[in-house]
Coordinates of C-alpha atoms in Angstrom, one line a residue:
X1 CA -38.4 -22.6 -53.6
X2 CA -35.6 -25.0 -54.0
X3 CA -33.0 -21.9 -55.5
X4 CA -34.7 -19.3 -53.1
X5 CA -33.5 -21.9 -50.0
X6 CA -29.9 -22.4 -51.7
X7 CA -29.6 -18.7 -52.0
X8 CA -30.4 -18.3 -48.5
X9 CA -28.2 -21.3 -47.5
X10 CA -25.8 -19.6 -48.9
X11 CA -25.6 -15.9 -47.8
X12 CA -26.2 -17.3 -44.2
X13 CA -23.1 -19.3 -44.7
X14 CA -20.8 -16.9 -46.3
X15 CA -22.2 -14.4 -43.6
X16 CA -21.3 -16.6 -40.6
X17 CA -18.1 -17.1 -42.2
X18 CA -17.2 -13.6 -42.5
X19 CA -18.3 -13.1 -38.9
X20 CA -15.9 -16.3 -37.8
X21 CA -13.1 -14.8 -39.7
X22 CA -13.7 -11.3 -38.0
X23 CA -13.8 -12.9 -34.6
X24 CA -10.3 -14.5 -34.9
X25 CA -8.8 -11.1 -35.7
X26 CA -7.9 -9.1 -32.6
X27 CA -5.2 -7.4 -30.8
X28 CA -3.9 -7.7 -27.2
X29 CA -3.3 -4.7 -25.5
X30 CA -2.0 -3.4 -22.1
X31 CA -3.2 -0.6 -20.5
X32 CA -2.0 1.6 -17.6
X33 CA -3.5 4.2 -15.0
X34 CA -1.4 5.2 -12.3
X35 CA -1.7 8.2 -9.4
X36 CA -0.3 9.6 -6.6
X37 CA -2.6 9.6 -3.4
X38 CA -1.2 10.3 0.4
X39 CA -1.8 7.9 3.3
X40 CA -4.4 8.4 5.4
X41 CA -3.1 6.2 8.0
X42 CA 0.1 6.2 10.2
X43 CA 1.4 3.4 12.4
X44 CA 4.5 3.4 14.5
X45 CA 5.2 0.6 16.3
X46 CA 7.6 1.8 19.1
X47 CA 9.6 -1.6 21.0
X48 CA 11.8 -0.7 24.6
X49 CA 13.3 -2.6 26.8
X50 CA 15.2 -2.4 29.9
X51 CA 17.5 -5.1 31.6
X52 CA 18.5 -5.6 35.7
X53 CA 19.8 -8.1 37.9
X54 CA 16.3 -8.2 39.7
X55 CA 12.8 -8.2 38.0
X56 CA 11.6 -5.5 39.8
X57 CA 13.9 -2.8 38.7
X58 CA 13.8 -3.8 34.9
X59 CA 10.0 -3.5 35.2
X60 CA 10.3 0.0 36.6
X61 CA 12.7 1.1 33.8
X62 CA 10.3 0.1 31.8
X63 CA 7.5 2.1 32.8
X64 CA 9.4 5.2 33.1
X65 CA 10.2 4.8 29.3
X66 CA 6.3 4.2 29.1
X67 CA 5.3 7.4 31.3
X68 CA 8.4 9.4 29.2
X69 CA 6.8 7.7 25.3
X70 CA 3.0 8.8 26.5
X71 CA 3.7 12.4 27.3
X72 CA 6.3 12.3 24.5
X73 CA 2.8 12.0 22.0
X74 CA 0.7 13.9 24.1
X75 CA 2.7 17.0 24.1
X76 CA 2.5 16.5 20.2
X77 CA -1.4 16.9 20.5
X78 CA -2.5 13.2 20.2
X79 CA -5.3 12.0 21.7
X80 CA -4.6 10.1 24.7
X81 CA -6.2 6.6 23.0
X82 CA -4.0 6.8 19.7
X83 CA -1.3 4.9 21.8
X84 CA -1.9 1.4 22.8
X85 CA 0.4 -1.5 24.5
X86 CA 0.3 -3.8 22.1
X87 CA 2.7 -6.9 24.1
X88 CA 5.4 -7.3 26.5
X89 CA 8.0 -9.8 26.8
X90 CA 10.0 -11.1 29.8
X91 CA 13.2 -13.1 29.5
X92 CA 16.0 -13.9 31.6
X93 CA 19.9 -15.0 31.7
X94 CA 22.6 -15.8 33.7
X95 CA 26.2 -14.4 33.1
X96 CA 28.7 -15.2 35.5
X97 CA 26.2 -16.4 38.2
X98 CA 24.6 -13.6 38.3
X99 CA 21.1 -13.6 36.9
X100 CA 19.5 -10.6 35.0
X101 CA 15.9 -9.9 33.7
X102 CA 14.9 -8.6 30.3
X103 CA 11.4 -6.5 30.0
X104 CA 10.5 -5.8 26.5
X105 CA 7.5 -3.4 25.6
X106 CA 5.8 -2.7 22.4
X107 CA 3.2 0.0 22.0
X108 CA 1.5 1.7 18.7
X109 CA 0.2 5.0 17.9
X110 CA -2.4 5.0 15.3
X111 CA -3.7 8.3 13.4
X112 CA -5.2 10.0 10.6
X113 CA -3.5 12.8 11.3
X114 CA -0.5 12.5 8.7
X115 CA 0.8 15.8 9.3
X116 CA 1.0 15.9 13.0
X117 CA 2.5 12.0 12.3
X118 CA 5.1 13.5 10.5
X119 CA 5.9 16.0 13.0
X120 CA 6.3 12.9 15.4
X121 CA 9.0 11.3 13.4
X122 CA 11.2 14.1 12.5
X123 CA 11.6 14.6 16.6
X124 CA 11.4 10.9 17.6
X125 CA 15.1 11.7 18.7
X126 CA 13.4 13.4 21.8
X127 CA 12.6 10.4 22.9
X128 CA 16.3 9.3 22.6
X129 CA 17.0 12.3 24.6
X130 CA 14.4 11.3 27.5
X131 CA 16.4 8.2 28.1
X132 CA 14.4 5.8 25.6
X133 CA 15.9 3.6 23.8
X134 CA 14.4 3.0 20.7
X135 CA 14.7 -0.9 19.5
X136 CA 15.8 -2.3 16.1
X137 CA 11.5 -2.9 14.7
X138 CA 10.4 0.5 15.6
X139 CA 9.4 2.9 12.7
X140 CA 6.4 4.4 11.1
X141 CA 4.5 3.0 8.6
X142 CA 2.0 4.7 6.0
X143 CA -1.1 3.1 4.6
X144 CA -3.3 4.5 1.9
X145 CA -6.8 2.7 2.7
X146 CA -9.1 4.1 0.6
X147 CA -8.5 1.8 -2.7
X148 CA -11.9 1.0 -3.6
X149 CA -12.7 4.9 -3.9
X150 CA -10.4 4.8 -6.7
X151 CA -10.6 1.9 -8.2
X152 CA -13.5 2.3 -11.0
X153 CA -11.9 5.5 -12.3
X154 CA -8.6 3.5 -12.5
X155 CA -10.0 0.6 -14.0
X156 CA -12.0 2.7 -16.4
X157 CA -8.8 4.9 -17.2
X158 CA -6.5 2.4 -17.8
X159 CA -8.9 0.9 -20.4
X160 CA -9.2 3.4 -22.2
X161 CA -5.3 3.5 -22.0
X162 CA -5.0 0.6 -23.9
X163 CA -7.8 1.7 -26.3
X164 CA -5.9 4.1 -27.7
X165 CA -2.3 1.6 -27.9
X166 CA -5.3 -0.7 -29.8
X167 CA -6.7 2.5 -32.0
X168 CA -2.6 3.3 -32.9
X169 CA -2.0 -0.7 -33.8
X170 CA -5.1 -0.7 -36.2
X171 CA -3.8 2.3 -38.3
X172 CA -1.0 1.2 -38.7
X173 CA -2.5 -2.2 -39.9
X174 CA -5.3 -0.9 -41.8
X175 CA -7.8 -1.8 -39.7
X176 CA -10.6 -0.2 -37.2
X177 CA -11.1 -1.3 -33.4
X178 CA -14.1 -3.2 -32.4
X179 CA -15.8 -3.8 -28.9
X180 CA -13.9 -5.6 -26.4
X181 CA -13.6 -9.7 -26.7
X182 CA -12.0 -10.5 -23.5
X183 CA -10.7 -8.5 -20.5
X184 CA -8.2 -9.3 -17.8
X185 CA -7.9 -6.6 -14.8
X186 CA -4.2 -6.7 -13.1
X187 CA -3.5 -6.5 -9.2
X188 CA -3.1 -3.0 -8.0
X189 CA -0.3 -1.9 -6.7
X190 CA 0.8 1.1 -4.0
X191 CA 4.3 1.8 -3.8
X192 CA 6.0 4.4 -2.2
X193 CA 5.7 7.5 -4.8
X194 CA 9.4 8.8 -5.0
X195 CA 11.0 5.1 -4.5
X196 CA 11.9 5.6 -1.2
X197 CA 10.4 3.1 1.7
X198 CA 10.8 2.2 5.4
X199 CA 13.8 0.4 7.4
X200 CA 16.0 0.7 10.4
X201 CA 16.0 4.8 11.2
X202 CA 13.8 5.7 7.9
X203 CA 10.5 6.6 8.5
X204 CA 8.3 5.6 5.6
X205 CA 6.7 7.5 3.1
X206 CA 2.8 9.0 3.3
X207 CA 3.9 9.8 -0.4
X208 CA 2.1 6.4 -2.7
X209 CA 1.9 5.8 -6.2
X210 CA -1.1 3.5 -7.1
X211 CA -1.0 1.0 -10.3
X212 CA -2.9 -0.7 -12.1
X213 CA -2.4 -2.6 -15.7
X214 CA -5.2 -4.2 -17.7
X215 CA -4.6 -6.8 -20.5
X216 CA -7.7 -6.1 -23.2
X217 CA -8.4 -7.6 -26.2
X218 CA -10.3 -5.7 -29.4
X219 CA -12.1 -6.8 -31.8
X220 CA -10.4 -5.3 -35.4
X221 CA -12.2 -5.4 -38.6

């Protein structure tokens, strides 16, 4: 009894040992998953002002930019509640004794329609045209919203991205990949696709790239 326990002592021993040592050999990976989507979302944020010696002729500047900005987008086929004031501002100065009043606006238009969106922006110089000044602010912007539809594939793709960078480090060592020991996912990230982004006169892109990299660590026997 005494040797059958010492046997057993011992191939319990040796057997945890071997499982110890296989669980301190491992690689660290990186895997990526990347892809293009197009915004479902456009916002442009439209500022105008208009400034006069008297408050009530600044005000009505600015309203005829407002009537001149709403039939602007309606004669592009947007629905009359896509634009929305969103603020105004009133300031005023004096220069030389004389005073003068500054009315600011700010409205949005809001869509899922990208395309007719687009349309907007490559003719916002109408608006110019109508007597509008456009302020320094003003521009669309693009937003992809629907992340979370994406994001098990993505997760799931860019494991088994770094799989296979795990699969190509064990042959090349000799050894075979195991189950996953630990798993870190990374922040995603949605760029514009070709590089290009928004600023003073450049309309955004609807055009996003979406990344995501995963740090995995495998088991190797």
């Amino acid at each position: 009894m005494l040797t059958l326990g010492l046997i057993a002592g011992g191939y319990l021993l040796g057997d945890g040992l071997t499982r110890a040592k296989m669980a301190d050999r491992s690689v660290t990976v990186r895997g990526l998953a990347e892809r293009e989507v197009v915004a479902d979302l456009a916002t442009w944020t439209i500022s105008y002002s208009a400034t006069a010696n008297d408050m009530t002729s600044a005000q009505a500047s600015v309203d005829r930019d407002t009537a001149s900005i709403t039939a602007f987008f309606a004669e592009l086929g947007f629905p009359e509640d896509a634009l929305q004031p969103i603020g105004v501002n009133v300031s005023s100065f004096t220069q030389d004794g004389v005073p003068n009043f500054t009315v600011r606006q700010r409205m949005t238009l809001r869509s899922n329609d990208i395309e007719r969106a687009q349309r907007a922006v490559r003719r916002q110089f109408d608006l110019v045209r109508r007597g509008v000044m456009l302020e320094e602010g003003s521009g669309m912007a693009y937003t992809y919203t629907r992340l979370n539809d994406i994001k098990p594939e993505m997760v799931a793709e860019a494991t088994r991205d770094a799989r296979a960078s795990a699969e190509q480090f064990a042959e090349d060592s000799g050894s075979d990949v195991g189950g996953i020991r630990q798993a870190t996912q990374g922040y995603f990230s949605i760029d514009a696709r070709d590089g290009d982004g928004g600023g003073w006169g450049v309309a955004d892109t609807p055009y996003k790239k979406v990344r995501v990299v995963t740090t995995v660590d495998f088991y190797l026997s």
